[in-house]
Coordinates of C-alpha atoms and ligand atoms in Angstrom, one line a residue:
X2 CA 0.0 0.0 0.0
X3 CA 1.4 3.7 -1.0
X4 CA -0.3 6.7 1.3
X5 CA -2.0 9.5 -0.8
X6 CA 0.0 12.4 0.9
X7 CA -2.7 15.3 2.0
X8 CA -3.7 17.0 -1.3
X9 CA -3.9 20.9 -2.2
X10 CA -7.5 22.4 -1.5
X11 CA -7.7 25.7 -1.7
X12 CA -11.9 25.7 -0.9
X13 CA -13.4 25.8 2.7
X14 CA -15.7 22.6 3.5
X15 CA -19.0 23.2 4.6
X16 CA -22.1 20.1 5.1
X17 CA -25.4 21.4 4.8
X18 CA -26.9 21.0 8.4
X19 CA -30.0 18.4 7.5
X20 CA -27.2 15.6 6.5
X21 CA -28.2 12.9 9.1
X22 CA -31.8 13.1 7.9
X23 CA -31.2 13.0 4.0
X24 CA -28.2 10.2 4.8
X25 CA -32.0 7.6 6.6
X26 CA -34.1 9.3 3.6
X27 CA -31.5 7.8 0.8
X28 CA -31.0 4.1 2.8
X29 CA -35.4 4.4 2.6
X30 CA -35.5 5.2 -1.0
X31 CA -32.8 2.3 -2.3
X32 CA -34.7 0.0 -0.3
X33 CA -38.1 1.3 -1.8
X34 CA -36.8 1.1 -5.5
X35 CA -35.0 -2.3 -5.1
X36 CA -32.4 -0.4 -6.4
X37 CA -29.2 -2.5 -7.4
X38 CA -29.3 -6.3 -5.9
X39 CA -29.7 -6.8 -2.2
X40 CA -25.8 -7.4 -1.5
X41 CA -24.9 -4.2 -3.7
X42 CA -27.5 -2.3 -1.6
X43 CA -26.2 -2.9 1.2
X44 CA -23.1 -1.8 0.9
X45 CA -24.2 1.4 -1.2
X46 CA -26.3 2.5 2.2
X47 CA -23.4 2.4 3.9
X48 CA -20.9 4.6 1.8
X49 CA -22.2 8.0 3.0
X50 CA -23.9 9.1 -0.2
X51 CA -26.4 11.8 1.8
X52 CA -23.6 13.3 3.6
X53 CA -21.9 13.4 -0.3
X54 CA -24.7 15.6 -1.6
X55 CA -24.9 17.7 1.7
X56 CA -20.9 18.7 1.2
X57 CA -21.7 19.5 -2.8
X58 CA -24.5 21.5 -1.3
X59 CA -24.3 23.1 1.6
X60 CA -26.9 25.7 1.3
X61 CA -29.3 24.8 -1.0
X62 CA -32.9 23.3 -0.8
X63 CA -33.0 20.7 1.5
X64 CA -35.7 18.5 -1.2
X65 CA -32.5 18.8 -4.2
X66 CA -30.4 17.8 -1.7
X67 CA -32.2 14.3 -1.4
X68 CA -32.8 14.1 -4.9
X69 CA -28.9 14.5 -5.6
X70 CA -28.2 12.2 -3.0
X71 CA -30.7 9.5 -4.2
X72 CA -29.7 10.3 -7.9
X73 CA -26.3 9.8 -6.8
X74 CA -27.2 6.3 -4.9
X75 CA -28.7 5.7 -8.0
X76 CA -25.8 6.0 -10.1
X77 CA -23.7 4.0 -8.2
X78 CA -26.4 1.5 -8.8
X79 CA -26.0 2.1 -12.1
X80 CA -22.2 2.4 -12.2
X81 CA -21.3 -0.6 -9.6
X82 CA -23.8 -3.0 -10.7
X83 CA -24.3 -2.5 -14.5
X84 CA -21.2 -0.8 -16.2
X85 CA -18.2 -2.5 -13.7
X86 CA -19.8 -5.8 -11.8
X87 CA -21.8 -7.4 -14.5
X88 CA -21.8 -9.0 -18.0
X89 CA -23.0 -6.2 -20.0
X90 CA -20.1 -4.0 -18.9
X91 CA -18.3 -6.4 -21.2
X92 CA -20.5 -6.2 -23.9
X93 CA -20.8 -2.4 -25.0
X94 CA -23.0 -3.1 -27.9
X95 CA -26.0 -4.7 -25.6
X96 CA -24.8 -1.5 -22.7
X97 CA -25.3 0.6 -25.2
X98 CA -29.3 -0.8 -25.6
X99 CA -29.7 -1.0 -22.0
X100 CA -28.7 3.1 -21.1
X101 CA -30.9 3.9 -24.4
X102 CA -33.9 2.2 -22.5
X103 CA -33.1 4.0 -19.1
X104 CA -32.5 7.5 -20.9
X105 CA -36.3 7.0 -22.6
X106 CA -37.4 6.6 -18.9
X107 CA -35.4 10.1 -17.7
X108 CA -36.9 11.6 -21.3
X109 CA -40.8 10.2 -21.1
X110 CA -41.1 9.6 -17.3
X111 CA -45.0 9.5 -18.1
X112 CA -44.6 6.8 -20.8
X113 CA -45.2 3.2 -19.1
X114 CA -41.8 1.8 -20.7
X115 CA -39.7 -0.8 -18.4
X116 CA -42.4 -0.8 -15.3
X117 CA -40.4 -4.0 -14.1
X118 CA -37.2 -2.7 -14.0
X119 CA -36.2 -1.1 -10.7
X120 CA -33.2 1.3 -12.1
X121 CA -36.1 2.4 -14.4
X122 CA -38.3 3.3 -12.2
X123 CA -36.3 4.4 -10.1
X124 CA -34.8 7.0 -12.8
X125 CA -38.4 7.5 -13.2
X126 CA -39.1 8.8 -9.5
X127 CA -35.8 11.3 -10.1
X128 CA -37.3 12.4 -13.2
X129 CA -40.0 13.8 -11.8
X130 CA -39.1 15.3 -8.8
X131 CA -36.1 17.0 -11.4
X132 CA -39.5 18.4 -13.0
X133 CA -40.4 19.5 -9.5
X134 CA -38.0 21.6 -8.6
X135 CA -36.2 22.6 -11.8
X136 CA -37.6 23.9 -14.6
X137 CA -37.9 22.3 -18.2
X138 CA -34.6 23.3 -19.3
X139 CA -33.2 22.1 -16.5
X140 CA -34.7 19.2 -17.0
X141 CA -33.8 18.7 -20.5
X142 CA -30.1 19.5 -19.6
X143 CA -30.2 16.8 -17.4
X144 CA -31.5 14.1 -19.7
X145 CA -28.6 15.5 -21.8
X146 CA -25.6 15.4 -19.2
X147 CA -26.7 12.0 -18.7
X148 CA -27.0 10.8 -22.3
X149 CA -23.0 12.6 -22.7
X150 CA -22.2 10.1 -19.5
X151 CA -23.8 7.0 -20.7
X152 CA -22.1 7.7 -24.2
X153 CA -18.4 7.4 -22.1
X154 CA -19.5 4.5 -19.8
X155 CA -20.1 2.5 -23.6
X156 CA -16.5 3.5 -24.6
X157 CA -15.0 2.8 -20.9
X158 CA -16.8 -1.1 -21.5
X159 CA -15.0 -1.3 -25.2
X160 CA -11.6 -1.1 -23.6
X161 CA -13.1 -3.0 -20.7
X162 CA -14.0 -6.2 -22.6
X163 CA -10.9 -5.6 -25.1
X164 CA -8.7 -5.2 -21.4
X165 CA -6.9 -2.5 -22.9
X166 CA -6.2 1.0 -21.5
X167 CA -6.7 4.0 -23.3
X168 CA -4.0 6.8 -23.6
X169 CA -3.9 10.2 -21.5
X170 CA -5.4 11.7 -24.3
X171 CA -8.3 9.5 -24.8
X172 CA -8.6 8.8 -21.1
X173 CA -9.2 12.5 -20.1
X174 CA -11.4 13.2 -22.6
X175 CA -13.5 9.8 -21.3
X176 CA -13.2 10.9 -17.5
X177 CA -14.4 14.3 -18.5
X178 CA -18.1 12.3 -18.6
X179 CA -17.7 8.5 -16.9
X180 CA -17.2 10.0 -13.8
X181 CA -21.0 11.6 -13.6
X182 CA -20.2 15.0 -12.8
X183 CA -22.0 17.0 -15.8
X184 CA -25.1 15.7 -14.1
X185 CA -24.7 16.7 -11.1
X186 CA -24.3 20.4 -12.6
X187 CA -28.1 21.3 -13.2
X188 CA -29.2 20.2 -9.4
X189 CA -26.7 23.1 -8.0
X190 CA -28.7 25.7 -10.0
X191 CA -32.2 24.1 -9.0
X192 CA -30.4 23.8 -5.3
X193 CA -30.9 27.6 -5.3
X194 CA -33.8 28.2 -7.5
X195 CA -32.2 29.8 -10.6
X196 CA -31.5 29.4 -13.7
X197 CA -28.0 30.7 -16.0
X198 CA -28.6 33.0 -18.5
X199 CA -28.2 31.4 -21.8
X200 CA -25.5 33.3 -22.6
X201 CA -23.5 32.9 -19.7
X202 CA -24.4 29.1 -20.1
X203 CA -22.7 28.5 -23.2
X204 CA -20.2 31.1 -23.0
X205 CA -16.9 28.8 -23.5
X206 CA -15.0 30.4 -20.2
X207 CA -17.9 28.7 -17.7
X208 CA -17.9 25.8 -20.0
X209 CA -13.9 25.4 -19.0
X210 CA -14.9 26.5 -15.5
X211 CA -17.3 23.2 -15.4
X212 CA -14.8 20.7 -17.2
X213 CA -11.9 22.1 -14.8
X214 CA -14.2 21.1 -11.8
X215 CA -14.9 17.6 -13.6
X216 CA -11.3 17.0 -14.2
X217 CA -10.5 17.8 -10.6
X218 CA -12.7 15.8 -9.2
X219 CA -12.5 12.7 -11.5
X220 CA -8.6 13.1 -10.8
X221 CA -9.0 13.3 -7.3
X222 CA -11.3 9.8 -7.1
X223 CA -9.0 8.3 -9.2
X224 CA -6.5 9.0 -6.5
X225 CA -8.5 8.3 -3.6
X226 CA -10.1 5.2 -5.4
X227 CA -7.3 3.4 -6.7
X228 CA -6.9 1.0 -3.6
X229 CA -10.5 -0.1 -3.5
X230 CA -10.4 -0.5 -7.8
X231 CA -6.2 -1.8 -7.9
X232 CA -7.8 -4.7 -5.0
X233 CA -10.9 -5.5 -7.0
X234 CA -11.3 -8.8 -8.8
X235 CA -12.1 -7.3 -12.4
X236 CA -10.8 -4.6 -15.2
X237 CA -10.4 -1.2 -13.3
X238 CA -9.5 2.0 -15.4
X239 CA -8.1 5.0 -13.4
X240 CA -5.3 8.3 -14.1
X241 CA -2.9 6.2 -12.6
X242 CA -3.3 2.8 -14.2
X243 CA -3.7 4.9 -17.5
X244 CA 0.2 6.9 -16.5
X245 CA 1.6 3.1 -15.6
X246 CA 0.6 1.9 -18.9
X247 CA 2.5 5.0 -20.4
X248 CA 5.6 3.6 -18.5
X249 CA 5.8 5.1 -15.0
X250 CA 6.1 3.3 -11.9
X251 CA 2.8 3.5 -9.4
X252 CA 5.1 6.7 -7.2
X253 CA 5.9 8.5 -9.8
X254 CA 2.4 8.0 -11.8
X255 CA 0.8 9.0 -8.1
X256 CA 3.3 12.4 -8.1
X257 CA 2.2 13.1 -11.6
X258 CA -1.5 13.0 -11.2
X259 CA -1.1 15.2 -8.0
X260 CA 0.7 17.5 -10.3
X261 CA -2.2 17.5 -12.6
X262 CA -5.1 18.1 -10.6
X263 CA -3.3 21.1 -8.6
X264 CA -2.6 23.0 -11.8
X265 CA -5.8 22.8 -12.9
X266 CA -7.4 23.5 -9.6
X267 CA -5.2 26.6 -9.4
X268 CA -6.4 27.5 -12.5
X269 CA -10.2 26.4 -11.8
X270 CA -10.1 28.9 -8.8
X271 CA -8.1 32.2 -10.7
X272 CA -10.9 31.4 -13.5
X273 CA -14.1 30.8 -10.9
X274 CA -12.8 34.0 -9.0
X275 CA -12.6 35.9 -12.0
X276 CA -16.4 35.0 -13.7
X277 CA -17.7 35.7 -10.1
X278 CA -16.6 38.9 -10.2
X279 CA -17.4 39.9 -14.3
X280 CA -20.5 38.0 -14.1
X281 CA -24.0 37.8 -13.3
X282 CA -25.2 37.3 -9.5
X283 CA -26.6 33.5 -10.8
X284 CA -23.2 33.4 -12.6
X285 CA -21.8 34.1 -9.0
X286 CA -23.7 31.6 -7.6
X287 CA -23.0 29.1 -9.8
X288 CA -19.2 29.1 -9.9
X289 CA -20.0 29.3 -6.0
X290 CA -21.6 25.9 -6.4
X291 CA -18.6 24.2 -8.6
X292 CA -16.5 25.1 -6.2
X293 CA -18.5 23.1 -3.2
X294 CA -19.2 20.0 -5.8
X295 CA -15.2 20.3 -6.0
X296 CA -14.2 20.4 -2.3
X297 CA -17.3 18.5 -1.0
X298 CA -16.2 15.4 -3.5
X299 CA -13.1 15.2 -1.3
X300 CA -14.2 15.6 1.7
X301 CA -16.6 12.9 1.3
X302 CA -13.7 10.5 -1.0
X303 CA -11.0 11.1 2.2
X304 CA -13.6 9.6 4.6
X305 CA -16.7 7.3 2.7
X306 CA -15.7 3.6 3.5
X307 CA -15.9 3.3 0.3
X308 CA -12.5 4.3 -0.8
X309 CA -11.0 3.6 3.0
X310 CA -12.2 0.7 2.9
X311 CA -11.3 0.0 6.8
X312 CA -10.7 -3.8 6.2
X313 CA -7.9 -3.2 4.2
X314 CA -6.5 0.6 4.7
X315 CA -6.1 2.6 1.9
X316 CA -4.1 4.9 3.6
X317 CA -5.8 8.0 2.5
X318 CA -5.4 11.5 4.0
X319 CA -7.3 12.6 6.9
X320 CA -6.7 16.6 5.7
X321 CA -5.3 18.9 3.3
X322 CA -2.9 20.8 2.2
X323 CA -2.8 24.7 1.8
X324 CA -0.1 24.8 -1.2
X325 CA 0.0 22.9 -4.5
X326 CA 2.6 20.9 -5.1
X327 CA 2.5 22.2 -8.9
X328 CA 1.4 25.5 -9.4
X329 CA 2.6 26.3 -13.2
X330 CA 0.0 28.3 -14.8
X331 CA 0.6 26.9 -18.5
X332 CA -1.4 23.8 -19.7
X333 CA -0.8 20.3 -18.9
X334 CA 0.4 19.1 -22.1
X335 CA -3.0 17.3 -23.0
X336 CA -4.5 18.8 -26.2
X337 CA -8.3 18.1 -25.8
X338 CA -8.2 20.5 -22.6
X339 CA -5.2 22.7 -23.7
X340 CA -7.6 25.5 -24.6
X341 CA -8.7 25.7 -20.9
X342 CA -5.7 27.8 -20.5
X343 CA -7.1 30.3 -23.4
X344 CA -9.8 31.8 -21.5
X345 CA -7.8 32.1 -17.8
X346 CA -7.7 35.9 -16.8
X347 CA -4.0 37.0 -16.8
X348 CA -2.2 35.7 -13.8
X349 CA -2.1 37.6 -10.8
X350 CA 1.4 39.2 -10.1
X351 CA 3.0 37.6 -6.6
X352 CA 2.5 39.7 -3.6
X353 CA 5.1 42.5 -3.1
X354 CA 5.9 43.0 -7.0
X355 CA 6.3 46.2 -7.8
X356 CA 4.1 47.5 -11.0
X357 CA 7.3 49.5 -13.6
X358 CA 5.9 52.5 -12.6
X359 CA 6.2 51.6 -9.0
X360 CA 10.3 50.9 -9.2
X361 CA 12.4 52.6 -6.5
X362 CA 14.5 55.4 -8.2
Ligands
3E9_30 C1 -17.5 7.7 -10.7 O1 -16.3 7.1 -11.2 C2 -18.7 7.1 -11.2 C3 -20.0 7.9 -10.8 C4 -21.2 7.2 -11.5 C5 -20.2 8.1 -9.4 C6 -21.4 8.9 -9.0 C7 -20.9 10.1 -8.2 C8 -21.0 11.3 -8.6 C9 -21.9 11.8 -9.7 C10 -20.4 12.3 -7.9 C11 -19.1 12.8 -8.5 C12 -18.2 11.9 -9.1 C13 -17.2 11.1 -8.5 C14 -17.1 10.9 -7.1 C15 -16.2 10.6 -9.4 P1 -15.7 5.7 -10.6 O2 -14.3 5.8 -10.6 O3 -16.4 4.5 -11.2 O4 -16.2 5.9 -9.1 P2 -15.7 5.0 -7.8 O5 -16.5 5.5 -6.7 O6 -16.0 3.6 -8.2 O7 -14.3 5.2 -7.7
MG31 MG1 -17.1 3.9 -13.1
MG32 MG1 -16.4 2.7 -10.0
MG33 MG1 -40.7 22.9 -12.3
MG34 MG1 -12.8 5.6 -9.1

């Protein structure tokens, strides 16, 4: 076993206050939608998963909250028991068929379609409680982010049931949706009852602002996963297995991905900091919710028994750290993400530099 050394967070934690009760609500709800088989359920119930969407939102509607934290549940349902534990996550073709059922459920919750399948209607019970408390372009987002993550999840199984392991390139561009964080973006507006402006939504600098915050903390599961994953008896695909394959030992593949994620979450706060300040006041909220998704996905992956799996230590971190270990502001050498860089406001100068017109005579 290798230690994960504390990593860089530069965001304050915060849990929003009604965690113990949405934590029994979640346990109820899996249990009422037979979600996942009975051994799975069990040990999802136990990971945490309401305390997970009280860290990503602290301060938002206590009623989104449980939906986030059943939809998460649900996922891992999903995730656990279809894409990495059975068959069909060897079989992309037939996955493929299977996540086009469920996305007809999330799309035409009022259709009868699949009334025998639990993840169905379970997706179904999500739906409309999405329709609830979003509106119907919220909703429609939704049905998208999740269509962009069951697209990955299909590629994820091809190298799966080939047993081969994509590239950095490939792989980052794959992690940017198999990790389920675009869908978790449209509950953190409805959290707080607002909606972007469209321009600000599709305006490409809060576009990079959301992929920095996926990257970050797809990177940081990967890192806080590998033990549960590297111990587990099938195919596992993470940052670090994808770095070994490239030819570095496990240290130096660990050092590297630690590198990673802190230069793009220096980069994700300069930008976040930057559009809260230039841009609307539900811009300002937003950005304010990436950056708890971001800090409350760690606090939760440092302590869900999920990833410390207390039977066999995983030796992660109980903190972190106040400085990065790589702070370089250019971009990481991956091309599908270089333009990130593009849209950063210029770097702030180090404290104490003198402007030219400043200089001593
Ligand atoms: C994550 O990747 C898979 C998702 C379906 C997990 C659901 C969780 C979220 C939407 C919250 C944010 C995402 C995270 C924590 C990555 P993976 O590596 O299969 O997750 P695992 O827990 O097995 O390491
Ligand atoms: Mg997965
Ligand atoms: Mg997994
Ligand atoms: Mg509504
Ligand atoms: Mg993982």
């Amino acid at each position: 076993m290798i230690a994960v050394p504390p990593l860089f967070s530069p965001i304050p934690p915060a849990i929003h206050p009604r965690y113990a009760a949405i934590e029994a609500h979640t346990t109820a709800w899996a249990e009422a939608h037979r979600i996942g088989s009975a051994e799975l359920r069990q040990r999802l119930v136990r990971h945490e998963i309401g305390a997970f969407a009280s860290r990503v939102i602290p301060l938002g509607c206590e009623e989104v909250v449980q939906t986030l934290a059943d939809f998460v549940l649900w996922l891992f349902g999903l995730d656990d028991g279809v894409c990495e534990e059975s068959s069909l996550g060897q079989r992309p073709g037939d996955l493929s068929g299977a996540l086009h059922r469920l996305l007809r459920v999330a799309q035409a919750p009022e259709a009868p379609l699949w009334l025998d399948d639990p993840l169905a209607n379970g997706l179904r019970d999500l739906r409309r409680r999405i329709d609830r408390w979003g509106t119907a372009s919220q909703a429609a987002r939704w049905v998208g982010c999740l269509r962009e993550y069951a697209f990955s999840v299909v590629w994820e199984a091809s190298h799966r049931s080939a047993n081969t392991v994509p590239d950095l390139e490939d792989y980052t561009l794959m992690r940017l949706y198999d990790g389920a964080t675009t869908v978790v973006f449209p509950l953190l507006e409805m959290a707080h009852g607002y909606e972007l402006p469209q321009q600000e939504r599709d305006h490409r600098a809060v576009r990079a602002a959301e992929e920095m915050a996926s990257f970050v903390i797809t990177w940081d599961n990967d890192i806080f996963s590998d033990h549960k994953e590297r111990a587990g008896e099938g195919y596992y695909l993470n940052v670090l297995r994808v770095l070994e394959a490239e030819g570095l030992s496990h240290d130096k593949a660990m050092t590297a991905a630690i590198a990673q994620r802190d230069r793009v979450l220096c980069a994700f706060v300069r930008l976040v900091d930057h559009l809260a300040e230039v841009g609307s006041p539900q811009l300002r909220q937003y950005v304010g919710g990436l950056k708890s998704f971001v800090r409350g996905s760690q606090d939760w992956g440092i302590s869900s028994i999920r990833y410390t799996t207390p039977d066999d230590p995983a030796g992660l971190p109980m903190v972190f750290s106040d400085t990065p270990t790589d702070d370089r502001p250019e971009p990481l050498g991956i091309d599908a993400i270089a333009w990130w860089w593009d849209v950063l406001p210029p770097a702030a100068l180090p404290a104490g530099t003198l402007l030219p017109t400043q200089q001593p005579r």
